[in-house]
Amino acid sequence: SAVISQKPSRDICQRGTSLTIQCQVDSQVTMMFWYRQQPGQSLTLIATANQGSEATYESGFVIDKFPISRPNLTFSTLTVSNMSPEDSSIYLCSGKGAGGTDTQYFGPGTRLTVL
Amino acid sequence: EDKVVQSPLSLVVHEGDTVTLNCSYEVTNFRSLLWYKQEKKAPTFLFMLTSSGIEKKSGRLSSILDKKELFSILNITATQTGDSAVYLCAVTRITGGGNKLTFGTGTQLKVEL
């Protein structure tokens, strides 16, 4: 399985500010993804992080609110911009290896609370 | 839109019991179904199923897929308190190369002494 690290593990932020979450994966990973899990809900895909180009966003998520970078194969960041209490969630990074497998491995997650 | 429904939403059992968790799905161009265990924040991978009727097994956990009836079950035998977690089911599509996981809402399992 892939090794994925994520930081910060948790943060408490003020309304209107932005937070950048970092994700580092090992070399087995070829694709990286960002998910959100709102309280009491399941995981929802925000976007696919593409190396060296703009991320591919799912319906309901936009670049201005969730800018994503992936400057190289093993590192990605997700920024939650202009935060409101509704952005309080767990944010998870995942990675998928080569070879056609569908299995994604998840990082430890970032628990964000917006006051 | 893809749909994944898990049942029951939650259950409480005693150590040693056997539990069966259910996952039904509606997805166009089904490719695979995955089970994860989520204890705190990070889901950990359990099984990936692509073929009907072939049981996957790992210790006390096993899972099987029925592509005709569009469901999967996850069995846990001789449950232990360490099995307490949320169990998530997710599906992928052929279109999109299996990249997007669509998750169900999960089953919260609590195993008591």
PDB file of N, CA and C in Angstrom, chain B residues 1 7 9-10 18 27 35 45-48 51 55 61 65 72 82 85 90-91 93 97 100 102 104-105 107 109-110:
ATOM      1  N   GLU B   1     -27.196   9.919 -11.831  1.00  0.00           N
ATOM      2  CA  GLU B   1     -26.159  10.086 -10.825  1.00  0.00           C
ATOM      3  C   GLU B   1     -25.953   8.761 -10.082  1.00  0.00           C
ATOM      4  N   SER B   7     -26.569  -0.391   4.434  1.00  0.00           N
ATOM      5  CA  SER B   7     -27.461  -0.700   5.543  1.00  0.00           C
ATOM      6  C   SER B   7     -26.854  -1.799   6.404  1.00  0.00           C
ATOM      7  N   LEU B   9     -27.618   1.586   8.965  1.00  0.00           N
ATOM      8  CA  LEU B   9     -26.834   2.798   9.196  1.00  0.00           C
ATOM      9  C   LEU B   9     -25.919   2.615  10.402  1.00  0.00           C
ATOM     10  N   SER B  10     -26.414   1.899  11.390  1.00  0.00           N
ATOM     11  CA  SER B  10     -25.590   1.629  12.566  1.00  0.00           C
ATOM     12  C   SER B  10     -26.070   0.358  13.228  1.00  0.00           C
ATOM     13  N   THR B  18     -21.315 -12.397  14.835  1.00  0.00           N
ATOM     14  CA  THR B  18     -21.032 -12.246  13.408  1.00  0.00           C
ATOM     15  C   THR B  18     -21.953 -11.171  12.852  1.00  0.00           C
ATOM     16  N   VAL B  27     -25.108   2.329 -10.598  1.00  0.00           N
ATOM     17  CA  VAL B  27     -24.056   3.090 -11.268  1.00  0.00           C
ATOM     18  C   VAL B  27     -23.995   2.672 -12.727  1.00  0.00           C
ATOM     19  N   TRP B  35     -14.409  -1.692  -0.317  1.00  0.00           N
ATOM     20  CA  TRP B  35     -14.768  -1.535   1.098  1.00  0.00           C
ATOM     21  C   TRP B  35     -13.603  -0.915   1.850  1.00  0.00           C
ATOM     22  N   PHE B  45      -8.096   0.657   3.476  1.00  0.00           N
ATOM     23  CA  PHE B  45      -8.603  -0.222   2.435  1.00  0.00           C
ATOM     24  C   PHE B  45      -8.786  -1.642   2.958  1.00  0.00           C
ATOM     25  N   LEU B  46      -9.918  -2.249   2.616  1.00  0.00           N
ATOM     26  CA  LEU B  46     -10.173  -3.642   2.984  1.00  0.00           C
ATOM     27  C   LEU B  46     -10.168  -4.537   1.739  1.00  0.00           C
ATOM     28  N   PHE B  47     -11.113  -4.298   0.840  1.00  0.00           N
ATOM     29  CA  PHE B  47     -11.265  -5.163  -0.323  1.00  0.00           C
ATOM     30  C   PHE B  47     -11.637  -4.352  -1.563  1.00  0.00           C
ATOM     31  N   MET B  48     -11.251  -4.888  -2.711  1.00  0.00           N
ATOM     32  CA  MET B  48     -11.782  -4.413  -3.986  1.00  0.00           C
ATOM     33  C   MET B  48     -12.382  -5.609  -4.714  1.00  0.00           C
ATOM     34  N   SER B  51     -15.594  -8.994  -9.701  1.00  0.00           N
ATOM     35  CA  SER B  51     -16.287 -10.132 -10.295  1.00  0.00           C
ATOM     36  C   SER B  51     -17.339 -10.678  -9.352  1.00  0.00           C
ATOM     37  N   GLU B  55     -15.482 -14.742  -3.502  1.00  0.00           N
ATOM     38  CA  GLU B  55     -15.316 -14.192  -2.162  1.00  0.00           C
ATOM     39  C   GLU B  55     -13.879 -13.752  -1.945  1.00  0.00           C
ATOM     40  N   LEU B  61     -12.601 -11.135   8.151  1.00  0.00           N
ATOM     41  CA  LEU B  61     -13.422 -10.356   7.227  1.00  0.00           C
ATOM     42  C   LEU B  61     -13.504 -11.043   5.878  1.00  0.00           C
ATOM     43  N   LEU B  65     -19.478  -9.975  -4.065  1.00  0.00           N
ATOM     44  CA  LEU B  65     -20.193  -9.042  -4.931  1.00  0.00           C
ATOM     45  C   LEU B  65     -21.208  -9.801  -5.784  1.00  0.00           C
ATOM     46  N   SER B  72     -23.303  -5.803  -2.549  1.00  0.00           N
ATOM     47  CA  SER B  72     -22.178  -6.498  -1.950  1.00  0.00           C
ATOM     48  C   SER B  72     -22.434  -6.622  -0.462  1.00  0.00           C
ATOM     49  N   GLY B  82     -12.027  -4.029  18.610  1.00  0.00           N
ATOM     50  CA  GLY B  82     -11.223  -3.316  17.617  1.00  0.00           C
ATOM     51  C   GLY B  82     -11.874  -3.225  16.248  1.00  0.00           C
ATOM     52  N   ALA B  85     -15.991   0.693  14.166  1.00  0.00           N
ATOM     53  CA  ALA B  85     -15.574   1.666  13.153  1.00  0.00           C
ATOM     54  C   ALA B  85     -16.760   1.965  12.255  1.00  0.00           C
ATOM     55  N   ALA B  90     -17.693   1.895  -1.602  1.00  0.00           N
ATOM     56  CA  ALA B  90     -17.547   2.864  -2.691  1.00  0.00           C
ATOM     57  C   ALA B  90     -17.541   2.123  -4.015  1.00  0.00           C
ATOM     58  N   VAL B  91     -18.003   2.800  -5.080  1.00  0.00           N
ATOM     59  CA  VAL B  91     -18.004   2.195  -6.410  1.00  0.00           C
ATOM     60  C   VAL B  91     -17.241   3.075  -7.383  1.00  0.00           C
ATOM     61  N   ARG B  93     -16.570   3.683 -11.850  1.00  0.00           N
ATOM     62  CA  ARG B  93     -17.109   3.473 -13.182  1.00  0.00           C
ATOM     63  C   ARG B  93     -16.011   3.135 -14.160  1.00  0.00           C
ATOM     64  N   GLY B  97     -12.038   5.665 -15.964  1.00  0.00           N
ATOM     65  CA  GLY B  97     -10.898   4.813 -15.635  1.00  0.00           C
ATOM     66  C   GLY B  97     -10.833   4.344 -14.199  1.00  0.00           C
ATOM     67  N   LYS B 100     -12.761   7.804  -9.951  1.00  0.00           N
ATOM     68  CA  LYS B 100     -13.638   8.468  -8.995  1.00  0.00           C
ATOM     69  C   LYS B 100     -14.321   7.440  -8.104  1.00  0.00           C
ATOM     70  N   THR B 102     -17.228   6.815  -5.568  1.00  0.00           N
ATOM     71  CA  THR B 102     -18.488   7.348  -5.050  1.00  0.00           C
ATOM     72  C   THR B 102     -18.839   6.537  -3.820  1.00  0.00           C
ATOM     73  N   GLY B 104     -20.844   5.429  -0.217  1.00  0.00           N
ATOM     74  CA  GLY B 104     -22.077   5.411   0.548  1.00  0.00           C
ATOM     75  C   GLY B 104     -21.872   6.137   1.860  1.00  0.00           C
ATOM     76  N   THR B 105     -22.945   6.261   2.636  1.00  0.00           N
ATOM     77  CA  THR B 105     -22.869   7.013   3.892  1.00  0.00           C
ATOM     78  C   THR B 105     -22.254   6.202   5.021  1.00  0.00           C
ATOM     79  N   THR B 107     -21.750   2.384   7.398  1.00  0.00           N
ATOM     80  CA  THR B 107     -22.407   1.687   8.508  1.00  0.00           C
ATOM     81  C   THR B 107     -21.517   1.843   9.726  1.00  0.00           C
ATOM     82  N   LEU B 109     -20.438   0.589  13.111  1.00  0.00           N
ATOM     83  CA  LEU B 109     -20.469  -0.644  13.898  1.00  0.00           C
ATOM     84  C   LEU B 109     -19.819  -0.395  15.253  1.00  0.00           C
ATOM     85  N   LYS B 110     -20.515  -0.802  16.296  1.00  0.00           N
ATOM     86  CA  LYS B 110     -19.952  -0.742  17.643  1.00  0.00           C
ATOM     87  C   LYS B 110     -19.977  -2.135  18.226  1.00  0.00           C
TER      88      LYS B 110
END
